[in-house]
Short mmCIF file of N, CA and C in Angstrom, two decimals:
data_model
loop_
_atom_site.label_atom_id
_atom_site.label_comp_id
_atom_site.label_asym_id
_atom_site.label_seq_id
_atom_site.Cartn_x
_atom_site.Cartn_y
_atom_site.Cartn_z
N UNK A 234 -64.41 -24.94 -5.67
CA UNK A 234 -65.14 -25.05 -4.42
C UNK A 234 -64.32 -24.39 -3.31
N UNK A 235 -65.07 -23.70 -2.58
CA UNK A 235 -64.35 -23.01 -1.37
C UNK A 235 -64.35 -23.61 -0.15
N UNK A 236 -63.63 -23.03 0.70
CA UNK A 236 -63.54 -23.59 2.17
C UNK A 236 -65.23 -23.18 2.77
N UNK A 237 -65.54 -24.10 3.60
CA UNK A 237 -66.64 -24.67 4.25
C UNK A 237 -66.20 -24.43 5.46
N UNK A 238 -67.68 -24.23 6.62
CA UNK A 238 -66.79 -24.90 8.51
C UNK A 238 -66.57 -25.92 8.33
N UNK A 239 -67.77 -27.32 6.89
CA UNK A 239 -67.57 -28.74 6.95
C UNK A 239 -66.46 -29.00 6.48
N UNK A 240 -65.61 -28.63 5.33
CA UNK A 240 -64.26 -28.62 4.95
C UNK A 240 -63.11 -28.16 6.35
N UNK A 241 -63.66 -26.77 6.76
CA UNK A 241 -62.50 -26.41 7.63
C UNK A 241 -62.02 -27.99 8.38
N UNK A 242 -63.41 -27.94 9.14
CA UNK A 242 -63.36 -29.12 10.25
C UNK A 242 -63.22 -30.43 9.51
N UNK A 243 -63.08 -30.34 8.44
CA UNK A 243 -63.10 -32.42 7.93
C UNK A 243 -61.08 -32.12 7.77
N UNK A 244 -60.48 -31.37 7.43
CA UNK A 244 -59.44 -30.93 7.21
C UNK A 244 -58.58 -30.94 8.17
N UNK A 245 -59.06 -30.09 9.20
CA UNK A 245 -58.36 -29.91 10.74
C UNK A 245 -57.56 -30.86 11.34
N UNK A 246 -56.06 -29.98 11.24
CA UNK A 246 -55.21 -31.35 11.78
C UNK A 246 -54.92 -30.72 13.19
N UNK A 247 -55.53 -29.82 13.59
CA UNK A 247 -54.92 -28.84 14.84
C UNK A 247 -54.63 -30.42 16.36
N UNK A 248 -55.59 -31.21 16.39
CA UNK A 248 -55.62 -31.65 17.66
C UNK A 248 -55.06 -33.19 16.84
N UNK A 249 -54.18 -33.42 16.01
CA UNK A 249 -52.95 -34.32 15.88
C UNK A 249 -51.82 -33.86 16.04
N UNK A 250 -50.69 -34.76 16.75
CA UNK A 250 -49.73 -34.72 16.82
C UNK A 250 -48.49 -34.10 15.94
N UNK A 251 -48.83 -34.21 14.84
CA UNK A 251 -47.82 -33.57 13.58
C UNK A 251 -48.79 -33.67 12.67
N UNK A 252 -48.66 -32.17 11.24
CA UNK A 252 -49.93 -32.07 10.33
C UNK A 252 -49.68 -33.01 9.57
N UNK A 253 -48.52 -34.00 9.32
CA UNK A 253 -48.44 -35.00 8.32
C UNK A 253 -48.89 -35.90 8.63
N UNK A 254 -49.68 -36.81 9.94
CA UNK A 254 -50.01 -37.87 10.56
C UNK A 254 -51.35 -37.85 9.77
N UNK A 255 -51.26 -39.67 9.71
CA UNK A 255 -52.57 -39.65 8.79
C UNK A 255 -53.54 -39.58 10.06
N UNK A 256 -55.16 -39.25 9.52
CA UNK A 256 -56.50 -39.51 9.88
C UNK A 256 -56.82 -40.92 9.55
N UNK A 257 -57.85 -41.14 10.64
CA UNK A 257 -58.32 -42.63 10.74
C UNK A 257 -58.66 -42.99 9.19
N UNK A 258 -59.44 -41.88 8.83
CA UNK A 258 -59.71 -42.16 7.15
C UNK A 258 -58.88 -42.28 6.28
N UNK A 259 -58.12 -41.46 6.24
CA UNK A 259 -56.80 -42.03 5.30
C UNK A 259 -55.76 -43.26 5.73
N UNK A 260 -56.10 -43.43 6.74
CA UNK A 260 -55.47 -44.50 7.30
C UNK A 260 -56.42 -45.53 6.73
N UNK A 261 -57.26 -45.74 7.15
CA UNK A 261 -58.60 -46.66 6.58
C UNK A 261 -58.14 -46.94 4.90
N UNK A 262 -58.21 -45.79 4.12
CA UNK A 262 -57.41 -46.52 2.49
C UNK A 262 -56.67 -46.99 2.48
N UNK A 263 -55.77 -46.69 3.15
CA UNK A 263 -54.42 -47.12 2.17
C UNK A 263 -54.06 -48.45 3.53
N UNK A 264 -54.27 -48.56 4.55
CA UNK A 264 -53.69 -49.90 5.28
C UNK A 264 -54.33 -51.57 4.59
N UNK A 265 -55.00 -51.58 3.45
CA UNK A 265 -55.16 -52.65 3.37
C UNK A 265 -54.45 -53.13 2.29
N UNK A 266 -53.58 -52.09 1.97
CA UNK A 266 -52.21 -52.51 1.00
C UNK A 266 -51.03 -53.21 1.14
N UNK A 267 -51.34 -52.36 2.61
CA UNK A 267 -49.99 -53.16 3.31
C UNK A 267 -50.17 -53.87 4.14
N UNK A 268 -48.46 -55.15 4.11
CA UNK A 268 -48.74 -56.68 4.21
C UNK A 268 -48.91 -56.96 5.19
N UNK A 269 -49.79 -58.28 5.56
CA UNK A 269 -50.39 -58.74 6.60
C UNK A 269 -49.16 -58.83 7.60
N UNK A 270 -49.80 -59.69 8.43
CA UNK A 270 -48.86 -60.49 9.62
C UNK A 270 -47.97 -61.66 8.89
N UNK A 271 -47.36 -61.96 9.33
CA UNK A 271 -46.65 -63.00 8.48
C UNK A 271 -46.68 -64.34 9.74
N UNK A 272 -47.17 -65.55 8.62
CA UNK A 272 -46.95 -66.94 9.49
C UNK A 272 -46.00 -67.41 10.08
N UNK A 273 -44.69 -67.28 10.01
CA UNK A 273 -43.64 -67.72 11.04
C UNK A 273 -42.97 -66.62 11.53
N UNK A 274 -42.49 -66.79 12.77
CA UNK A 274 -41.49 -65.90 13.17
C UNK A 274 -42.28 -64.84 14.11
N UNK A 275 -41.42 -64.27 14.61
CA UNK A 275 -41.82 -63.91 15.64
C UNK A 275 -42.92 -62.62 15.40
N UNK A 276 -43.89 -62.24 16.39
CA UNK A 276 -44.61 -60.73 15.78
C UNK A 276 -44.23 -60.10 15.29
N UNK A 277 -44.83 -59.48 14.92
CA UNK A 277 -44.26 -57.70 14.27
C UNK A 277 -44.50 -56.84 15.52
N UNK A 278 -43.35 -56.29 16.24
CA UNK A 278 -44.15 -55.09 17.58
C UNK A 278 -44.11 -53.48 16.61
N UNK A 279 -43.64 -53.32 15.92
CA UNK A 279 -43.72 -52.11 14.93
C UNK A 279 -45.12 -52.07 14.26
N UNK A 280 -45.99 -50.94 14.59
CA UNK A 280 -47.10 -50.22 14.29
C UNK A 280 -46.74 -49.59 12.83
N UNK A 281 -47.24 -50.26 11.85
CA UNK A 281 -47.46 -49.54 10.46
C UNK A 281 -47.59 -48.51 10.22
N UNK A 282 -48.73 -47.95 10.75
CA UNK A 282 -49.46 -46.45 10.91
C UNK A 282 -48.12 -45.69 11.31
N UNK A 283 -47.53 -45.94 12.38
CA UNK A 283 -46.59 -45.08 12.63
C UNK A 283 -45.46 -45.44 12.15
N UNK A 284 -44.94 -46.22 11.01
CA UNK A 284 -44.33 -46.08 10.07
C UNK A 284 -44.41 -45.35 8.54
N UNK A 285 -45.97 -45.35 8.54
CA UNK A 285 -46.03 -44.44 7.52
C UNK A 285 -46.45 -42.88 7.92
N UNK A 286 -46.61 -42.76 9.04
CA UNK A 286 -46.74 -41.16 9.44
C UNK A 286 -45.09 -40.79 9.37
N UNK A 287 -44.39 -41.63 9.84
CA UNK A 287 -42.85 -41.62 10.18
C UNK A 287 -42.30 -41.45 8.60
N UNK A 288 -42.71 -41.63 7.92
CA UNK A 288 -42.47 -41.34 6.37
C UNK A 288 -43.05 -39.80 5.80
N UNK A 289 -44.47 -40.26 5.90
CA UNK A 289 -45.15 -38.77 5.67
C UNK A 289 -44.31 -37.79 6.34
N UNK A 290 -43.47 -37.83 7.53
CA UNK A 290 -43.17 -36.64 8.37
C UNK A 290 -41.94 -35.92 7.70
N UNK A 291 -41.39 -37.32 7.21
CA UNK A 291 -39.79 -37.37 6.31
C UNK A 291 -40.33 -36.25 5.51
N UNK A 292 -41.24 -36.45 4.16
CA UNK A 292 -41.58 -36.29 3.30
C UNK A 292 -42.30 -35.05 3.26
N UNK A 293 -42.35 -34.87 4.40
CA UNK A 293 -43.41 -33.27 4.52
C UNK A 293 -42.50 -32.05 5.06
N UNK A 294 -41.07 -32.59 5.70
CA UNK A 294 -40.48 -31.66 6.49
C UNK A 294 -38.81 -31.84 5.71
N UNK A 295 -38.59 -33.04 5.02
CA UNK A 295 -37.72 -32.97 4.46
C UNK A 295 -36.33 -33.33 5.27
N UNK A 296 -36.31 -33.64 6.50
CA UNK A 296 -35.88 -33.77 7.60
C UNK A 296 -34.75 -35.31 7.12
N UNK A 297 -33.28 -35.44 7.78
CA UNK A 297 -33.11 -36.38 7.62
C UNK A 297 -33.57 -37.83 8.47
N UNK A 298 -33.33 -38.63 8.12
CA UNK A 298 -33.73 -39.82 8.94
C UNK A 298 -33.18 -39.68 9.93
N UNK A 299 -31.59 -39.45 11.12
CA UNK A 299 -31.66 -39.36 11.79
C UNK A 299 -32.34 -38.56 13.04
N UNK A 300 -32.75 -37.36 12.12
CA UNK A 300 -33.77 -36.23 12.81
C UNK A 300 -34.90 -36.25 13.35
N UNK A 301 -35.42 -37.63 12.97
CA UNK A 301 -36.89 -37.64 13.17
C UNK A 301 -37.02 -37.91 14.53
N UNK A 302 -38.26 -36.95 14.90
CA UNK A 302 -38.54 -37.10 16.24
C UNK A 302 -38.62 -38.53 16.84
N UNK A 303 -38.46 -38.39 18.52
CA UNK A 303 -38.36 -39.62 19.37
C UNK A 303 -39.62 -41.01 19.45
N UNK A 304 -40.83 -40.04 18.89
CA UNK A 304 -41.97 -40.55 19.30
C UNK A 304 -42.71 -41.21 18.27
N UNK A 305 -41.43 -41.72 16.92
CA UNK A 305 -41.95 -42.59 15.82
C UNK A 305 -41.04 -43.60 16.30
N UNK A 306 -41.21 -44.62 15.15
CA UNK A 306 -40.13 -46.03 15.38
C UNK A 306 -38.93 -45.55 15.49
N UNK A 307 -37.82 -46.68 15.94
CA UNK A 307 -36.23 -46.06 15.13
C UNK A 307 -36.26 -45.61 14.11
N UNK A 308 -35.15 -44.87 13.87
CA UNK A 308 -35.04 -44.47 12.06
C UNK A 308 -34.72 -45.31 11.23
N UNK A 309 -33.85 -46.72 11.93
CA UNK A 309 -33.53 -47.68 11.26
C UNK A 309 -34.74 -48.60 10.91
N UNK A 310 -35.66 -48.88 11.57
CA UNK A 310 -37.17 -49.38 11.17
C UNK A 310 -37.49 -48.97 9.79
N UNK A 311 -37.54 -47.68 10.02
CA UNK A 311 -38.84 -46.56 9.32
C UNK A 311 -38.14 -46.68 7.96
N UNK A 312 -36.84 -46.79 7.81
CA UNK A 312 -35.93 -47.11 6.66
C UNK A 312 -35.81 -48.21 5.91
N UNK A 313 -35.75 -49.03 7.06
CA UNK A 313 -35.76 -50.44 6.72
C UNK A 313 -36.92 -50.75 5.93
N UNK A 314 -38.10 -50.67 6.16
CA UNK A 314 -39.71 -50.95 5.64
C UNK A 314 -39.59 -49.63 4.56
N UNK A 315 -39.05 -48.49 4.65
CA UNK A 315 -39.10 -47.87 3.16
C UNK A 315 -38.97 -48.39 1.94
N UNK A 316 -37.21 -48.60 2.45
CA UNK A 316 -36.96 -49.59 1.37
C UNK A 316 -37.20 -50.35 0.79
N UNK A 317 -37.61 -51.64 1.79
CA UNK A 317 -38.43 -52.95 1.40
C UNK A 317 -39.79 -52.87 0.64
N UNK A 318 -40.46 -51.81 1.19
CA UNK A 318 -41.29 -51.23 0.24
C UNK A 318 -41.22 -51.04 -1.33
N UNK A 319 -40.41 -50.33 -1.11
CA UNK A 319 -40.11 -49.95 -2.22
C UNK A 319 -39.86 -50.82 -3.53
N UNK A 320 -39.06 -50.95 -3.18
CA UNK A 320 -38.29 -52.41 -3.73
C UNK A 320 -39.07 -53.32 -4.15
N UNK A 321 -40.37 -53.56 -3.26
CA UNK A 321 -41.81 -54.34 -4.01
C UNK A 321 -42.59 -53.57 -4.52
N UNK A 322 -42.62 -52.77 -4.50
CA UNK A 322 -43.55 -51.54 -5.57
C UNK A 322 -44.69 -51.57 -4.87
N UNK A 323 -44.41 -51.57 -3.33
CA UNK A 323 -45.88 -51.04 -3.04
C UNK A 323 -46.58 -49.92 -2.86
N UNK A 324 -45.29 -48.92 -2.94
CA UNK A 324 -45.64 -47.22 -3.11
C UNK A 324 -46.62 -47.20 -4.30
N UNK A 325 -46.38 -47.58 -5.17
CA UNK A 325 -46.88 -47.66 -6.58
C UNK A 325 -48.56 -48.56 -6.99
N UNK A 326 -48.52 -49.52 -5.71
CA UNK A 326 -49.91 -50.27 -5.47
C UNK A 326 -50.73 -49.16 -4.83
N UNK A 327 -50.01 -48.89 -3.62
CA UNK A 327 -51.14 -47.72 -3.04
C UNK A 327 -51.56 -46.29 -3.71
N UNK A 328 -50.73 -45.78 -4.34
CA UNK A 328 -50.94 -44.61 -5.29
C UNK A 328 -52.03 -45.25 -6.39
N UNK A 329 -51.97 -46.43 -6.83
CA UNK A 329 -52.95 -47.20 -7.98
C UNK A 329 -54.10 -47.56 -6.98
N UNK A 330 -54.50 -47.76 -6.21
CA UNK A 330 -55.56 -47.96 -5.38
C UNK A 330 -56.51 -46.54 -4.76
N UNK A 331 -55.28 -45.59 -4.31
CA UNK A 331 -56.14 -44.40 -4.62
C UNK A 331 -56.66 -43.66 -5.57
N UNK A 332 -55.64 -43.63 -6.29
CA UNK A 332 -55.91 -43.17 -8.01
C UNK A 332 -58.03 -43.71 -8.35
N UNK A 333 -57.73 -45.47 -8.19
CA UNK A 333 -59.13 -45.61 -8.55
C UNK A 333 -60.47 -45.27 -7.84
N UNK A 334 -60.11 -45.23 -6.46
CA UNK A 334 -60.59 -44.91 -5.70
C UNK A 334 -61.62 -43.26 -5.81
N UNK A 335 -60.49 -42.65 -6.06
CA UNK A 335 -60.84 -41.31 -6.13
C UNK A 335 -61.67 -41.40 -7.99
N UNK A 336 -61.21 -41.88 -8.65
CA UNK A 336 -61.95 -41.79 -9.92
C UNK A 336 -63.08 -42.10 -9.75
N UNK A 337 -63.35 -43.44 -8.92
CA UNK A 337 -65.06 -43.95 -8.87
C UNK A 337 -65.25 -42.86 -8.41
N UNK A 338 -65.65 -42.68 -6.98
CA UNK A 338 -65.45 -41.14 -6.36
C UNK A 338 -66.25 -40.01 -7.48
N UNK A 339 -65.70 -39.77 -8.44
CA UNK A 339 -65.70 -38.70 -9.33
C UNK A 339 -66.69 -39.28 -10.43
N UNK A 340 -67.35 -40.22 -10.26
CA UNK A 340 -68.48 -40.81 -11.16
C UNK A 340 -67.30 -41.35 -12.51
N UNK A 341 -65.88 -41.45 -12.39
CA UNK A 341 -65.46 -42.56 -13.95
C UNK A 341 -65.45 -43.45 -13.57
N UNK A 342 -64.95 -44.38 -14.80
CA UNK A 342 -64.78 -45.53 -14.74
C UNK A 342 -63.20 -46.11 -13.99
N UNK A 343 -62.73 -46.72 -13.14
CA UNK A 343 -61.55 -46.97 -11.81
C UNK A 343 -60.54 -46.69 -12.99
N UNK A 344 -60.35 -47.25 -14.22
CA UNK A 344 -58.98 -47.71 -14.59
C UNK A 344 -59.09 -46.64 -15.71
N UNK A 345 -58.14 -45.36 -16.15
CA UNK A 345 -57.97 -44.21 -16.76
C UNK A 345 -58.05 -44.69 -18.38
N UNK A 346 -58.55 -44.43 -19.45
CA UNK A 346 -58.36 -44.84 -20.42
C UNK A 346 -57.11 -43.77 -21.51
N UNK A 347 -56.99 -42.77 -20.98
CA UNK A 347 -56.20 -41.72 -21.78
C UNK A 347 -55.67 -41.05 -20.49
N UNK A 348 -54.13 -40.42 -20.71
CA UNK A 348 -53.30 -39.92 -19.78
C UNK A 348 -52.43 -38.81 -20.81
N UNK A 349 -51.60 -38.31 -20.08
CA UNK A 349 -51.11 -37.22 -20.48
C UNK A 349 -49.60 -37.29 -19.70
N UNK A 350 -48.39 -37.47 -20.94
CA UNK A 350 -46.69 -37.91 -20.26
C UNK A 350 -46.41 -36.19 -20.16
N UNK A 351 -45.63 -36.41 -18.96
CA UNK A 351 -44.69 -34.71 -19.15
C UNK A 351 -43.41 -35.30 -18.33
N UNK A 352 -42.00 -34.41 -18.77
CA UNK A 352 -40.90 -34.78 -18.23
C UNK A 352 -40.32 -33.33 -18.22
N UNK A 353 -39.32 -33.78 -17.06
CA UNK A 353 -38.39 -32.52 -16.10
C UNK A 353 -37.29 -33.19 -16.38
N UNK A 354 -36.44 -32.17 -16.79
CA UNK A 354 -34.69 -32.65 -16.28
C UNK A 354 -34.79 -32.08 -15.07
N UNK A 355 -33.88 -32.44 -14.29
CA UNK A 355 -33.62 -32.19 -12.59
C UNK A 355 -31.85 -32.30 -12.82
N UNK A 356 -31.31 -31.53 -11.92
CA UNK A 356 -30.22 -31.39 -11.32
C UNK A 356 -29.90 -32.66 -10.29
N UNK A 357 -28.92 -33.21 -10.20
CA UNK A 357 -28.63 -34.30 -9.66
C UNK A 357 -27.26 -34.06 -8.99
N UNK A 358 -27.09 -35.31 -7.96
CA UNK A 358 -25.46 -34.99 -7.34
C UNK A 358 -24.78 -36.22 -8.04
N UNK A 359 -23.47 -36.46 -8.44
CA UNK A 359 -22.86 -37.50 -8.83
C UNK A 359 -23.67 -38.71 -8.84
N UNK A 360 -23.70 -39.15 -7.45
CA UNK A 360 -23.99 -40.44 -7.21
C UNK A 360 -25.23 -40.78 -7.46
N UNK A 361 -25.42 -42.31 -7.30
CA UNK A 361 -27.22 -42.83 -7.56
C UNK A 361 -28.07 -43.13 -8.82
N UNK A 362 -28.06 -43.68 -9.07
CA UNK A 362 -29.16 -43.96 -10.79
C UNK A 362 -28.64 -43.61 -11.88
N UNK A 363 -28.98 -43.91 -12.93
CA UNK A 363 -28.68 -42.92 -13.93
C UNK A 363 -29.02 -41.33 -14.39
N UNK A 364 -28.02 -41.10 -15.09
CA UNK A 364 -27.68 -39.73 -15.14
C UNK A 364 -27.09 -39.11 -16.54
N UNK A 365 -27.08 -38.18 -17.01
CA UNK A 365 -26.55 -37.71 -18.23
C UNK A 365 -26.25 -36.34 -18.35
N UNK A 366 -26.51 -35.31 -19.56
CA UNK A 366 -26.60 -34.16 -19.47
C UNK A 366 -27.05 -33.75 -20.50
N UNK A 367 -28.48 -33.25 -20.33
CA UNK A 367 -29.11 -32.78 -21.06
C UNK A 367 -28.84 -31.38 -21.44
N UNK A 368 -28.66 -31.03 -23.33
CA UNK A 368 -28.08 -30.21 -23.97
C UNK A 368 -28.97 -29.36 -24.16
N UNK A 369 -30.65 -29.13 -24.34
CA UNK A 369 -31.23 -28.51 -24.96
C UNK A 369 -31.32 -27.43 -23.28
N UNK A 370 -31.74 -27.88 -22.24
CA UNK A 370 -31.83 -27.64 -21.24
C UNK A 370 -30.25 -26.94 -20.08
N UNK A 371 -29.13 -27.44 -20.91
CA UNK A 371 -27.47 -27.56 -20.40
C UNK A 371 -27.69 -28.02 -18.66
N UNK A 372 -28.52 -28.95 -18.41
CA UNK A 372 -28.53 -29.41 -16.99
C UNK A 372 -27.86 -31.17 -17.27
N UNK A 373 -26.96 -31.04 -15.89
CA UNK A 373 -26.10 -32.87 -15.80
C UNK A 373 -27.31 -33.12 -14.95
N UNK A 374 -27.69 -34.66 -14.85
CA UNK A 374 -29.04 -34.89 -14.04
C UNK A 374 -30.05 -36.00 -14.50
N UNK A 375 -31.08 -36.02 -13.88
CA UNK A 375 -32.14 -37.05 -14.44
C UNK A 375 -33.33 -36.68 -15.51
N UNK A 376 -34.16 -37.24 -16.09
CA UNK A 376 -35.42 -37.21 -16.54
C UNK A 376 -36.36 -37.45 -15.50
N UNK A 377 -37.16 -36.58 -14.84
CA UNK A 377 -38.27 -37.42 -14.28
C UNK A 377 -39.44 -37.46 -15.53
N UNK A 378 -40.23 -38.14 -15.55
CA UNK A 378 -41.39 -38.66 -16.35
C UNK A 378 -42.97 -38.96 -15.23
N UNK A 379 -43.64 -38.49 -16.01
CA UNK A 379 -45.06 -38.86 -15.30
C UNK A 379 -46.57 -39.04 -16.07
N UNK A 380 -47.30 -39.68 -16.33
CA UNK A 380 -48.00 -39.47 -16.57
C UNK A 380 -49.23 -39.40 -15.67
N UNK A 381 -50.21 -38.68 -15.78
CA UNK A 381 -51.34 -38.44 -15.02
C UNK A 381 -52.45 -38.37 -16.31
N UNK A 382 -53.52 -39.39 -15.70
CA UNK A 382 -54.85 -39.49 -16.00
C UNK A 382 -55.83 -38.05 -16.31
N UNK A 383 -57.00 -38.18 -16.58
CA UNK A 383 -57.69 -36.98 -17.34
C UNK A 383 -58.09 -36.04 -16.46
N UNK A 384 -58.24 -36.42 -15.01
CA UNK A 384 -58.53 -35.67 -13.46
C UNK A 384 -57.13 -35.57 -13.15
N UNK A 385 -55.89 -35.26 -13.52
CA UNK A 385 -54.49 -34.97 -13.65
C UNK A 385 -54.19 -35.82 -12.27
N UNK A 386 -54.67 -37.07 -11.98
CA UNK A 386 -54.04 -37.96 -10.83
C UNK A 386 -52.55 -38.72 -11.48
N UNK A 387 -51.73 -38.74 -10.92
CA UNK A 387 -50.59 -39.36 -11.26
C UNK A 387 -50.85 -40.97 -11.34
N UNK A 388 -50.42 -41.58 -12.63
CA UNK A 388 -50.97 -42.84 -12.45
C UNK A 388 -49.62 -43.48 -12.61
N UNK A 389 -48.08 -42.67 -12.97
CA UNK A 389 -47.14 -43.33 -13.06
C UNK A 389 -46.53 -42.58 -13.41
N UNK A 390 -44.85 -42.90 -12.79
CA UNK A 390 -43.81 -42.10 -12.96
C UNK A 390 -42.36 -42.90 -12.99
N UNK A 391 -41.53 -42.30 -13.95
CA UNK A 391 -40.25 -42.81 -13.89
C UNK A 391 -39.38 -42.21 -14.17
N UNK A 392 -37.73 -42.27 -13.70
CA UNK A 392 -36.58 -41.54 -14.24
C UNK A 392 -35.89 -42.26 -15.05
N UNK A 393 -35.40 -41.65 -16.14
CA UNK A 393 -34.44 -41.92 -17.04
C UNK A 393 -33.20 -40.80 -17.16
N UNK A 394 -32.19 -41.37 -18.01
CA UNK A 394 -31.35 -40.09 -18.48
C UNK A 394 -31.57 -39.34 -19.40
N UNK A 395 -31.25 -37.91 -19.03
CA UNK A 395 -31.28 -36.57 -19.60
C UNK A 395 -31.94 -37.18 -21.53
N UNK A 396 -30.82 -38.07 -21.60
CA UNK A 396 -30.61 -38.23 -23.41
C UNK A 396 -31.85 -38.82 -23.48
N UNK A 397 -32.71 -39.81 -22.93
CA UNK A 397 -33.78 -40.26 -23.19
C UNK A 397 -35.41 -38.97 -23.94
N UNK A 398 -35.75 -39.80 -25.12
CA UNK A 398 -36.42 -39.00 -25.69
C UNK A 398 -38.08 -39.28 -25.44
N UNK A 399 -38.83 -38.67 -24.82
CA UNK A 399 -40.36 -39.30 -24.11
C UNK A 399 -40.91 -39.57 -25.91
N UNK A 400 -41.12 -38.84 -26.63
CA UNK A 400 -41.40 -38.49 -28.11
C UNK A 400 -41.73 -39.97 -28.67
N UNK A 401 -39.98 -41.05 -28.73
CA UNK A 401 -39.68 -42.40 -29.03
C UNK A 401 -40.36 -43.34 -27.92
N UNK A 402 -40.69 -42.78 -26.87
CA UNK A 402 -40.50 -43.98 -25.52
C UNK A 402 -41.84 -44.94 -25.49
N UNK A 403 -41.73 -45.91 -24.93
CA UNK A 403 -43.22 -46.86 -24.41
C UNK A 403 -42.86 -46.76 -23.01
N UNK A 404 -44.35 -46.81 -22.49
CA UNK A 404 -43.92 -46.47 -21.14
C UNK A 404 -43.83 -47.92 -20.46
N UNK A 405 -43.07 -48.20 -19.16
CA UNK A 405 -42.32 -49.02 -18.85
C UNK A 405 -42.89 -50.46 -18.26
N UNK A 406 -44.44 -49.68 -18.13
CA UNK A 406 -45.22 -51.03 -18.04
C UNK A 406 -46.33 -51.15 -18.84
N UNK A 407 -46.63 -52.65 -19.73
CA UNK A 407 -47.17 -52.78 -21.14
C UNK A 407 -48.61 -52.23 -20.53
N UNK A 408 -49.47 -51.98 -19.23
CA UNK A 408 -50.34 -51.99 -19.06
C UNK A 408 -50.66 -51.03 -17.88
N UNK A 409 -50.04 -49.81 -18.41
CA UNK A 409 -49.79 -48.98 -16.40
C UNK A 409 -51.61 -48.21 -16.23
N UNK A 410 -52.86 -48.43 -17.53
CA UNK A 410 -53.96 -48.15 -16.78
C UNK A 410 -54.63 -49.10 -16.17
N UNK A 411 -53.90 -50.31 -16.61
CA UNK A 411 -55.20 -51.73 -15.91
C UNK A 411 -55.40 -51.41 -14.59
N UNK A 412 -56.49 -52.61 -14.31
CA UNK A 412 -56.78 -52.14 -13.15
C UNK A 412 -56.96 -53.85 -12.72
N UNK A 413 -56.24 -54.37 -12.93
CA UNK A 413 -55.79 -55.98 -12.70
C UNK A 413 -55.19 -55.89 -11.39
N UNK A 414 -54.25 -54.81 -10.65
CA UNK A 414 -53.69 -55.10 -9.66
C UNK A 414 -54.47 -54.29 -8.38
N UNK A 415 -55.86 -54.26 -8.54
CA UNK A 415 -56.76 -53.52 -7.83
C UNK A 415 -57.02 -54.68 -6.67
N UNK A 416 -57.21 -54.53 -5.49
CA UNK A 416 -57.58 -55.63 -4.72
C UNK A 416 -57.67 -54.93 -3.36
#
């Protein structure tokens, strides 16, 4: 399918602030992933939205955290809630929420029944995760791993070391097409 004026214009990031800032619509998916207000303690004055544009911006420009422009949270915020994120796997809820999303979308059924694994060795620096050195390839470094569904959506990904063989492997969760953690 080709570009449209209705594509140009549904696309058009010209009159936002930075091209990585989400649209109300993409904002609209993915904010009901992330966590409410919380019952004790004091508000939250940090705007979500502009914690995850403040990410997207990371992620689009490659920029370090102290770099990021004036007109997102601190960098120590935007870090802070990365992490914590992370760490609860909610990167991994919202990627599984769009994933189904976009499948209904596409007339399937939400939860993928067949996928397709592929893995990269990557070059790595000393530090951080595990690491090895893969011989067939002669790279020191990681495995990334991914599998993506039959519309090639990524439904899951993980690193291992170089020596790890995908061939032998189960992948790391007994159930990564359910669609149990849909909500």
């Amino acid at each position: 399918m080709g570009w449209t004026d209705f594509t140009r214009r549904q696309y058009a990031r010209r009159a936002m602030r930075y091209a990585s800032d989400l649209t109300d619509r993409e904002w609209g998916l993915i904010s009901p992933c992330l966590p409410g207000p919380r019952r004790l303690g004091r508000p939250r004055s940090t705007d979500f939205r502009e914690v995850v544009n403040a990410l997207l911006y990371i992620a689009t420009t490659g920029c370090q955290w102290r770099m990021m422009p004036r007109d997102f949270p601190p960098f120590t915020t935007v870090q802070s809630y990365f992490y914590k994120w992370r760490a609860t796997g909610l990167w991994g809820r919202i990627n599984h929420h769009l994933v189904m999303e976009v499948r209904e979308l596409e007339g399937r059924e939400a939860s993928p029944s067949a996928g397709v694994i592929d893995s990269q060795s990557v070059k790595t620096t000393e530090s951080g995760g595990v690491s090895g050195y893969d011989a067939g390839k002669k790279i020191k470094g990681r495995k990334r791993h991914i599998v993506v569904d039959t519309l090639g959506l990524m439904v899951a990904s993980w690193f291992t070391a170089p020596t790890f063989r995908i061939a032998t492997a189960r992948l790391p969760s007994s159930k990564p097409f359910s669609s149990a953690s849909r909500g």
